[in-house]
Short mmCIF file of C-alpha atoms in Angstrom, two decimals:
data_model
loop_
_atom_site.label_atom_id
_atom_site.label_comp_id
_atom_site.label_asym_id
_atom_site.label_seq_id
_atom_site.Cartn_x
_atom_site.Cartn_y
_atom_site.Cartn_z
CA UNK J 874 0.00 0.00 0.00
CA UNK J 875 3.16 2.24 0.69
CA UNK J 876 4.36 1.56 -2.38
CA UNK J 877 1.43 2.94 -4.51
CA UNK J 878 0.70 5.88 -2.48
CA UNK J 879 4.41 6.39 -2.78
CA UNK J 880 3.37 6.34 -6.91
CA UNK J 881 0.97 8.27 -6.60
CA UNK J 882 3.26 10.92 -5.48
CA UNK J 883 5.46 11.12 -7.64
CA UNK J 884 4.36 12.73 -10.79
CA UNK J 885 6.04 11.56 -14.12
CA UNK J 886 5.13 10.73 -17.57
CA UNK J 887 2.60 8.22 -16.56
CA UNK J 888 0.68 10.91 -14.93
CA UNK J 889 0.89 12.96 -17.94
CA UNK J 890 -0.46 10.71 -20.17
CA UNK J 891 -3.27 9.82 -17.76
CA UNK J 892 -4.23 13.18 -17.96
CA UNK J 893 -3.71 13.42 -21.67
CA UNK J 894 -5.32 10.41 -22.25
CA UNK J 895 -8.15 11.65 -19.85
CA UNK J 896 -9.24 14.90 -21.50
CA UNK J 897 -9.58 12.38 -24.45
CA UNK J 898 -12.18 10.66 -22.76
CA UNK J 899 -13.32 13.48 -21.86
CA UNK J 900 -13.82 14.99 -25.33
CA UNK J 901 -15.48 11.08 -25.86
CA UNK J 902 -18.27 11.57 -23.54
CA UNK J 903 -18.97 14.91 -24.29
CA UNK J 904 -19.88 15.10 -28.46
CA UNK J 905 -23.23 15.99 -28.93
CA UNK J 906 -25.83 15.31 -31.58
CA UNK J 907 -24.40 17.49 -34.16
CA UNK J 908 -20.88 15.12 -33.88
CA UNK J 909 -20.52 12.38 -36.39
CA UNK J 910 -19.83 8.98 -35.38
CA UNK J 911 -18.83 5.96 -36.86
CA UNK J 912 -17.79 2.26 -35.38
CA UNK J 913 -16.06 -0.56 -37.66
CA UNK J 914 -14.27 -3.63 -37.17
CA UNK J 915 -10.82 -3.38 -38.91
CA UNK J 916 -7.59 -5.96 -39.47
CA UNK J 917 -4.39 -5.11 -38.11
CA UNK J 918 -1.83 -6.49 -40.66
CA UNK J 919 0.51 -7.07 -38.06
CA UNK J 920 -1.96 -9.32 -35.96
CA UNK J 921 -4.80 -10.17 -38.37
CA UNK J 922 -6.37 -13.16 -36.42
CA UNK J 923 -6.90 -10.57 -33.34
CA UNK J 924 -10.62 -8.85 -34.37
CA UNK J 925 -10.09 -4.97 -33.13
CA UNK J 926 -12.83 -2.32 -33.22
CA UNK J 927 -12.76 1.30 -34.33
CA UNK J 928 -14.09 4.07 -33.45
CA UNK J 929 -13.95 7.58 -35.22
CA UNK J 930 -15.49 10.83 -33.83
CA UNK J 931 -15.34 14.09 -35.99
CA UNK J 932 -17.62 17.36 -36.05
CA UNK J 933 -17.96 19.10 -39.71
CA UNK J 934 -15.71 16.54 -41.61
CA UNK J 935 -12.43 14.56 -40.76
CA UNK J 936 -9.90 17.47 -41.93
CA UNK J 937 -11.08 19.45 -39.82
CA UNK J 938 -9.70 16.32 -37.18
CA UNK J 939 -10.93 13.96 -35.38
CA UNK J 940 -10.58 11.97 -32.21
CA UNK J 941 -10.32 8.04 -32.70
CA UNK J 942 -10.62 4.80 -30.56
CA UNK J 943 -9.62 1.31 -30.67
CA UNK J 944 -10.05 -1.76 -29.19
CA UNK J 945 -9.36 -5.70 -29.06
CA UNK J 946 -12.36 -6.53 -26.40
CA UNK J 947 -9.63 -6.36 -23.53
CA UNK J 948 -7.78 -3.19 -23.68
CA UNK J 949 -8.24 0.05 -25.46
CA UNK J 950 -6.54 3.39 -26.75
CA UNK J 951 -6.93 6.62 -27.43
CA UNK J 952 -6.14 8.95 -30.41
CA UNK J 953 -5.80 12.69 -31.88
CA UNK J 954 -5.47 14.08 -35.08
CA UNK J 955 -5.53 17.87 -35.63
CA UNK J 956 -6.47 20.10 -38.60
CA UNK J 957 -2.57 20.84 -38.52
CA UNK J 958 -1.55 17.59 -38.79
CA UNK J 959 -4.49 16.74 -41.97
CA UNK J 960 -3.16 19.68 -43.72
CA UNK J 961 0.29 18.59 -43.59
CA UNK J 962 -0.20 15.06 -44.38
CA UNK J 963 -1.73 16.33 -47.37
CA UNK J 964 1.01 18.19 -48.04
CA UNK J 965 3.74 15.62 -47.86
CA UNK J 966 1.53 13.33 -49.97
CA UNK J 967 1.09 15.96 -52.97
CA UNK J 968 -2.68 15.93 -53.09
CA UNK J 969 -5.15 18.22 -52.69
CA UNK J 970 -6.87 18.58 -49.00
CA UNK J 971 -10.43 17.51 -50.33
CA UNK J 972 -9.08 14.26 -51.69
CA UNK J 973 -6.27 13.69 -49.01
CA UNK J 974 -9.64 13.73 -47.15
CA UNK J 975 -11.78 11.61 -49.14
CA UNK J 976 -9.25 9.30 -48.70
CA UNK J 977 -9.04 9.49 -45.06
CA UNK J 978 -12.60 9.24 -44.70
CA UNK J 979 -12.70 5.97 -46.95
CA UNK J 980 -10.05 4.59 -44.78
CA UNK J 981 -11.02 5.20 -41.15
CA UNK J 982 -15.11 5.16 -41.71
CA UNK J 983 -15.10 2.28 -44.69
CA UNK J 984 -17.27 5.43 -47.04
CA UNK J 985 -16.76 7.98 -48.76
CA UNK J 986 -17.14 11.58 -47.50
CA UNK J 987 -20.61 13.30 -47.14
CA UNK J 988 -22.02 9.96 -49.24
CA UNK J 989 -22.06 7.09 -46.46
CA UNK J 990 -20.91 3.98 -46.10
CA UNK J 991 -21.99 3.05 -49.99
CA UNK J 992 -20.67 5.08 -52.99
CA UNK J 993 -17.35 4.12 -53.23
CA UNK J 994 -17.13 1.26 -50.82
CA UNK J 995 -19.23 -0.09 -53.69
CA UNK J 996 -16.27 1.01 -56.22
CA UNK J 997 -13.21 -0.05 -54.43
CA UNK J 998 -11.59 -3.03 -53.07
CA UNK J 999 -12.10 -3.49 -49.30
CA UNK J 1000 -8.63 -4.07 -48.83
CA UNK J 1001 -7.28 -1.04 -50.62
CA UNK J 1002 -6.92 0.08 -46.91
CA UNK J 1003 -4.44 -1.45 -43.95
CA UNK J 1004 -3.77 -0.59 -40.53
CA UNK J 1005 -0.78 -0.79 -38.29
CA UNK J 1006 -0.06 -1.14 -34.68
CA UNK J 1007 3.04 -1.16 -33.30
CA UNK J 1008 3.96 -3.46 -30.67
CA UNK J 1009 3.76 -1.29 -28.20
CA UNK J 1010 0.14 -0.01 -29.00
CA UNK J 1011 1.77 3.47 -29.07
CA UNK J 1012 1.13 4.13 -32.52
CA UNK J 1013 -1.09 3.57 -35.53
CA UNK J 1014 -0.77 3.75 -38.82
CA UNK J 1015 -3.31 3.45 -42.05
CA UNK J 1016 -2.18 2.62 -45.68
CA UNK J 1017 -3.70 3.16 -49.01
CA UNK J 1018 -3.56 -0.33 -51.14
CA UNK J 1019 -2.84 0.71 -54.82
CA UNK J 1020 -1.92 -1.82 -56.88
CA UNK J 1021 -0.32 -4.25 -54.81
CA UNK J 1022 1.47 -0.71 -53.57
CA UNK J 1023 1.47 0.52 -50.24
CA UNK J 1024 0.75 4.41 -49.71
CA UNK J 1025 1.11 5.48 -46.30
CA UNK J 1026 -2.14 7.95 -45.10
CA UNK J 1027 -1.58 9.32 -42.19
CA UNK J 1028 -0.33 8.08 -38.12
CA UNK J 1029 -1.47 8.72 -34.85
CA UNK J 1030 0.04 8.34 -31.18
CA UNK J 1031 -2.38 6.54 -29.06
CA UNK J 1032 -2.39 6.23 -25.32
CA UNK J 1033 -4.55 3.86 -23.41
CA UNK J 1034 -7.82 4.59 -21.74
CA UNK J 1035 -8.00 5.22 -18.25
CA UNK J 1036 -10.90 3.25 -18.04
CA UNK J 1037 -10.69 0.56 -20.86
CA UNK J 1038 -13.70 -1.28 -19.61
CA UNK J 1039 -16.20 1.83 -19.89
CA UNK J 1040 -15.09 2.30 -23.74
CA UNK J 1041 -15.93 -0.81 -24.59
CA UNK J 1042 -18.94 -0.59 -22.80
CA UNK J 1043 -20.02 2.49 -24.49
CA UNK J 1044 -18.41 0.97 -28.08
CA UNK J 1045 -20.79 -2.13 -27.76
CA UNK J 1046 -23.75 0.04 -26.85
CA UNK J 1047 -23.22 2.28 -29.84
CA UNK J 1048 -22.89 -1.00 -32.14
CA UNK J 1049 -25.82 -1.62 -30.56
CA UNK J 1050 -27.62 1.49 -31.49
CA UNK J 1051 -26.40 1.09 -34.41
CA UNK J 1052 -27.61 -2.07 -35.30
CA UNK J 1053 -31.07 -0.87 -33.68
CA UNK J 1054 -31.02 1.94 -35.98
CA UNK J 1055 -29.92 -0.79 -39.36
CA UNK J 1056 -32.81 -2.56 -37.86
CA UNK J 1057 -35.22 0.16 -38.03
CA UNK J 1058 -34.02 1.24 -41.71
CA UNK J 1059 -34.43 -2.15 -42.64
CA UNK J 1060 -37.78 -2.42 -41.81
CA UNK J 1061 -38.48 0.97 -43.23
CA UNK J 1062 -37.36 -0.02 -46.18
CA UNK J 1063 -38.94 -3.29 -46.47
CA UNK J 1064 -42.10 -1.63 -45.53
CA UNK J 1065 -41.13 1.27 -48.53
CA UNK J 1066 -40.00 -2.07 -50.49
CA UNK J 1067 -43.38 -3.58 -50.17
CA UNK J 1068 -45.37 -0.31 -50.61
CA UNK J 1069 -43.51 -0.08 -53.79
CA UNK J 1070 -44.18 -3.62 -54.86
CA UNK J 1071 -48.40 -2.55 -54.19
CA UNK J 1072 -47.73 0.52 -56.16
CA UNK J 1073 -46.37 -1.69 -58.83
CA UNK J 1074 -48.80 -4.50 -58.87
CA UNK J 1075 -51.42 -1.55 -58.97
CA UNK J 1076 -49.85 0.26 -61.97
CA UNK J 1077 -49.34 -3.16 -63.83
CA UNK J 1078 -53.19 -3.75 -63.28
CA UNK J 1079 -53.90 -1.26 -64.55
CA UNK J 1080 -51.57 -0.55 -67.19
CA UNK J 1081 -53.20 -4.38 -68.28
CA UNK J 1082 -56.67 -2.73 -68.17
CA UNK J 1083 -55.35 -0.31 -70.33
CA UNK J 1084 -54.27 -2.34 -72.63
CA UNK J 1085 -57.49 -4.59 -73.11
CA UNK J 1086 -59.31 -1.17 -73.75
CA UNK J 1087 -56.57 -0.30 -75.91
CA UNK J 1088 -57.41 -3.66 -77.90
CA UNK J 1089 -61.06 -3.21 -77.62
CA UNK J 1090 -60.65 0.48 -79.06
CA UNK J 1091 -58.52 -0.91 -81.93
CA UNK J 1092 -61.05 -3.65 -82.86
CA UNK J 1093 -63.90 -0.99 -82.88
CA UNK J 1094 -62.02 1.35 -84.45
CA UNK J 1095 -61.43 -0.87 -87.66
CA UNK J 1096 -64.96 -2.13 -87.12
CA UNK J 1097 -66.05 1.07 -88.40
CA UNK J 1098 -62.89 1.62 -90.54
CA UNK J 1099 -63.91 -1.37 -92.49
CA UNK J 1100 -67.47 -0.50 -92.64
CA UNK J 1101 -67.06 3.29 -94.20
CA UNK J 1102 -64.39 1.51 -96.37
CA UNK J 1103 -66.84 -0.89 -97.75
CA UNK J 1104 -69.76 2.38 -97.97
CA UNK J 1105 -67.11 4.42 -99.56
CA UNK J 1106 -66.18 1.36 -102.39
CA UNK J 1107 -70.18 0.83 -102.63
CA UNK J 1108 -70.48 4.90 -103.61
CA UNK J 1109 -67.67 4.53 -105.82
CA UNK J 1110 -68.64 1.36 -108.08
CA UNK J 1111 -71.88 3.17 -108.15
CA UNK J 1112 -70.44 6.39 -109.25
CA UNK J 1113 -67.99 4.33 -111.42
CA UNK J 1114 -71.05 2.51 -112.71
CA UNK J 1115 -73.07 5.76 -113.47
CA UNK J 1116 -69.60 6.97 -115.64
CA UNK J 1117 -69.69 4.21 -117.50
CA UNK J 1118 -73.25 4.27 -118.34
CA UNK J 1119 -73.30 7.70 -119.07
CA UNK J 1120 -69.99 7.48 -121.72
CA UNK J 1121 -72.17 4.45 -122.87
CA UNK J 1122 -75.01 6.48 -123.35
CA UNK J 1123 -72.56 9.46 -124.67
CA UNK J 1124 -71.06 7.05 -127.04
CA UNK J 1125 -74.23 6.09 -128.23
CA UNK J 1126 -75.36 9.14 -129.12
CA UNK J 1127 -72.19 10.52 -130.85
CA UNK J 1128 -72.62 7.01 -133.22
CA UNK J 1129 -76.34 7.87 -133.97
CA UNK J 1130 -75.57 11.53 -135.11
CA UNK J 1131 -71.69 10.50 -136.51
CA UNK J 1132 -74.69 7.98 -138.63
CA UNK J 1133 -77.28 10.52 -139.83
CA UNK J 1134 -74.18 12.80 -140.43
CA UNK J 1135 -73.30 9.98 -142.99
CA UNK J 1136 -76.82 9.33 -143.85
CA UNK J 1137 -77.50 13.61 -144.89
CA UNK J 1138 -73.84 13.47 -146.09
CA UNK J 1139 -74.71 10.07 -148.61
CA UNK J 1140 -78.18 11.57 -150.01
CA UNK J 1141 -76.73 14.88 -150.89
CA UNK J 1142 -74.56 13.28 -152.96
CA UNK J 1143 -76.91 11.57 -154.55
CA UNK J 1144 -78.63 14.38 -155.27
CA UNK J 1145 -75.82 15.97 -156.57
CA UNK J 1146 -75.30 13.47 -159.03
CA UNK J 1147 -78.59 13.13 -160.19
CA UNK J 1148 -78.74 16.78 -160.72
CA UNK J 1149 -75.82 16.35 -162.85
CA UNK J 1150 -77.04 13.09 -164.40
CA UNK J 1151 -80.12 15.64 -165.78
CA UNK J 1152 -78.00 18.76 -166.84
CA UNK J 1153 -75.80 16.04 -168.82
CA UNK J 1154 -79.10 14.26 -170.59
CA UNK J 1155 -80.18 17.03 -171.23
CA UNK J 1156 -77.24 18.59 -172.65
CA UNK J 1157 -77.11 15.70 -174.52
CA UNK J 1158 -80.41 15.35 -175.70
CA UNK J 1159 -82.10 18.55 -177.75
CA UNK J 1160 -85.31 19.98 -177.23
CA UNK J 1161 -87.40 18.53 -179.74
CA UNK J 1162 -90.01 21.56 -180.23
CA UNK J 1163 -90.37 22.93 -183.72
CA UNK J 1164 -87.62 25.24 -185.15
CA UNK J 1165 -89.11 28.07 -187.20
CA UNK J 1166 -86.67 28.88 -190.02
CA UNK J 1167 -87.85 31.73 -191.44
CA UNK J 1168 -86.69 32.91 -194.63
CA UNK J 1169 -87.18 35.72 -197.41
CA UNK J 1170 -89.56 33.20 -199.33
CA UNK J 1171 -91.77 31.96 -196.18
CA UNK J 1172 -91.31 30.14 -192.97
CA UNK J 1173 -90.44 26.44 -192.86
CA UNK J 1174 -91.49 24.71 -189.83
CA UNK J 1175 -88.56 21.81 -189.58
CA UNK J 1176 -89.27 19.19 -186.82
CA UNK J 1177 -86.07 18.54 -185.40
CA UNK J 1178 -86.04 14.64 -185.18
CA UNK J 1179 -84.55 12.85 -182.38
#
C-alpha cells in the first residue's frame, strides 16, 4: 500500500499521459448530436487473427480532425489528429486537401465523405486500406492499397484509456444502437419495399386494363374503318357505274348523229349526181319543139327529129 501511495506521489510521464489520455475521454463523452460517429471492425496487418474495433469521432468533416478509438475486447486506446496535422499530411503526400480527405474518410469510416458507407465502398476493393499497430500499442498507422502498392495515409500516437472497460462498454452500446437503428431502416425499407411492390402490382393492373381497352378500341375502331371503307367502295362502283353508263349512253349518241351525219352526207350526194345526171341528158339530148326557119320566101317549120 506504501508503495502505490508512494506512486501516486510522484508525478512523471505516466501521470501525464493519464491526464492526456483523460481529456480524451473526456472529449469522448462529451460530443453531442451534431458530432458524427462511426464504429467498424478493422484488421491489423501485423496481428490479423486478433478482431479490433474502431471508433472515429469528428464534427464538420475529418480534416477538420478527429478523435479516434480502438479496441481488441480487452484493452483500449486513445487517439488525436488535428487540422494541422491533416493539412500537412496532405502536403507531404502531394494531393489536394479535399481528396487527401476523401481518402481518409474511406479509410477510417469504410465510405466515402458526405455519401455514407456506400458510394465508393461499392467502387473499391475493401482491402485497398491497412492498418498498423506497433507493438507497443503506441502508434497507428493506415495505408492506401494501390496496386499491390502501399501508400502510407496518415499516423497517430495513441495512449490507453483510463478506463478501458467503460469504452468498450459504451463501443458495444453504440454497435448496438447502431444495429437498432440498421434494424429500423431495414424495416423501413422493407415496408417502402413492399409499398412499392403494391404501387407496382397496382400500376401493372392497370396498365393491363389499359391495354385490353386499348385492344377493344382498336377492334372498334377498324370495325367502323372497315365498314365506311366498304360504304365508300359501294359509292364509288356506283359512281364508277353511273360513268360508265353515261360514256355508254354518250357514245351512243355521238354514233347515232356520226350515222345521220353519214346518212345527210350520202343523199346529198346523190342528189348531186342526179342533178348532174339531168344537166348532162339534157345537154345531150335537144329539145325537140319545132324550129321556125324563117326565110325571105316563107317560114319552114322543120321538126327537129330525135
Amino acid at each position: 500500500m506504501s508503495h502505490v501511495r508512494a506512486t501516486e506521489e510522484i508525478p512523471g510521464p505516466i501521470s501525464k499521459v493519464n491526464e492526456s489520455a483523460q481529456e480524451k475521454v473526456n472529449k469522448f463523452e462529451g460530443h453531442t448530436k451534431d458530432m458524427n460517429l462511426t464504429l467498424r471492425q478493422i484488421t491489423l496487418t501485423n496481428d490479423p487473427g486478433t478482431p479490433c474495433f474502431l471508433r472515429v469521432d469528428w464534427a464538420m468533416d475529418l480534416g477538420a480532425g478527429f478523435t479516434l478509438a480502438l479496441t481488441d475486447g480487452s484493452s483500449a486506446w486513445l487517439g488525436e489528429v488535428s487540422e494541422d496535422e491533416v493539412t500537412r499530411e496532405a502536403n507531404d503526400m502531394g494531393v489536394t486537401r479535399q481528396s487527401y480527405v476523401e481518402d481518409l474518410h474511406q479509410a477510417l469510416t469504410g465510405g466515402e465523405e458526405g455519401q455514407g458507407e456506400g458510394k465508393r465502398g461499392d467502387l473499391k476493393d475493401k482491402d485497398m486500406y491497412s492498418f498498423h499497430l506497433t507493438p507497443d500499442h503506441c502508434l497507428l498507422s493506415y495505408q492506401k492499397v494501390c496496386k499491390g502498392i502501399s501508400v502510407h495515409l496518415g499516423s497517430m500516437e495513441l495512449q490507453p484509456a483510463p478506463d478501458p472497460l467503460q469504452l468498450n462498454r459504451e463501443m458495444i452500446g453504440q454497435s448496438l444502437k447502431n444495429r437498432k437503428n440498421l434494424e429500423l431502416k431495414n424495416r423501413q425499407l422493407l415496408e417502402e419495399n413492399r409499398r412499392l411492390k403494391r404501387e407496382h402490382q397496382q400500376i401493372f393492373r392497370e396498365l393491363d386494363h389499359h391495354i385490353q381497352e386499348k385492344e377493344m378500341m382498336e377492334r372498334e375502331l377498324y370495325s367502323r374503318f372497315v365498314m365506311v371503307l366498304n360504304e365508300k367502295k359501294a359509292k364509288i362502283r356506283g359512281l364508277q357505274d353511273a360513268i360508265h353508263h353515261l360514256q355508254k349512253t354518250k357514245d351512243h349518241q355521238r354514233d347515232e348523229q356520226d350515222k345521220r351525219s353519214d346518212s345527210e352526207a350520202t343523199q346529198g350526194e346523190d342528189c348531186s349526181e342526179d342533178r348532174k345526171e339531168e344537166e348532162t341528158v339534157e345537154r345531150s339530148h335537144p329539145s325537140q319543139e319545132a324550129t321556125v326557119l324563117i326565110t325571105e320566101v316563107g317560114i319552114w317549120c322543120v321538126w327537129a327529129s330525135p
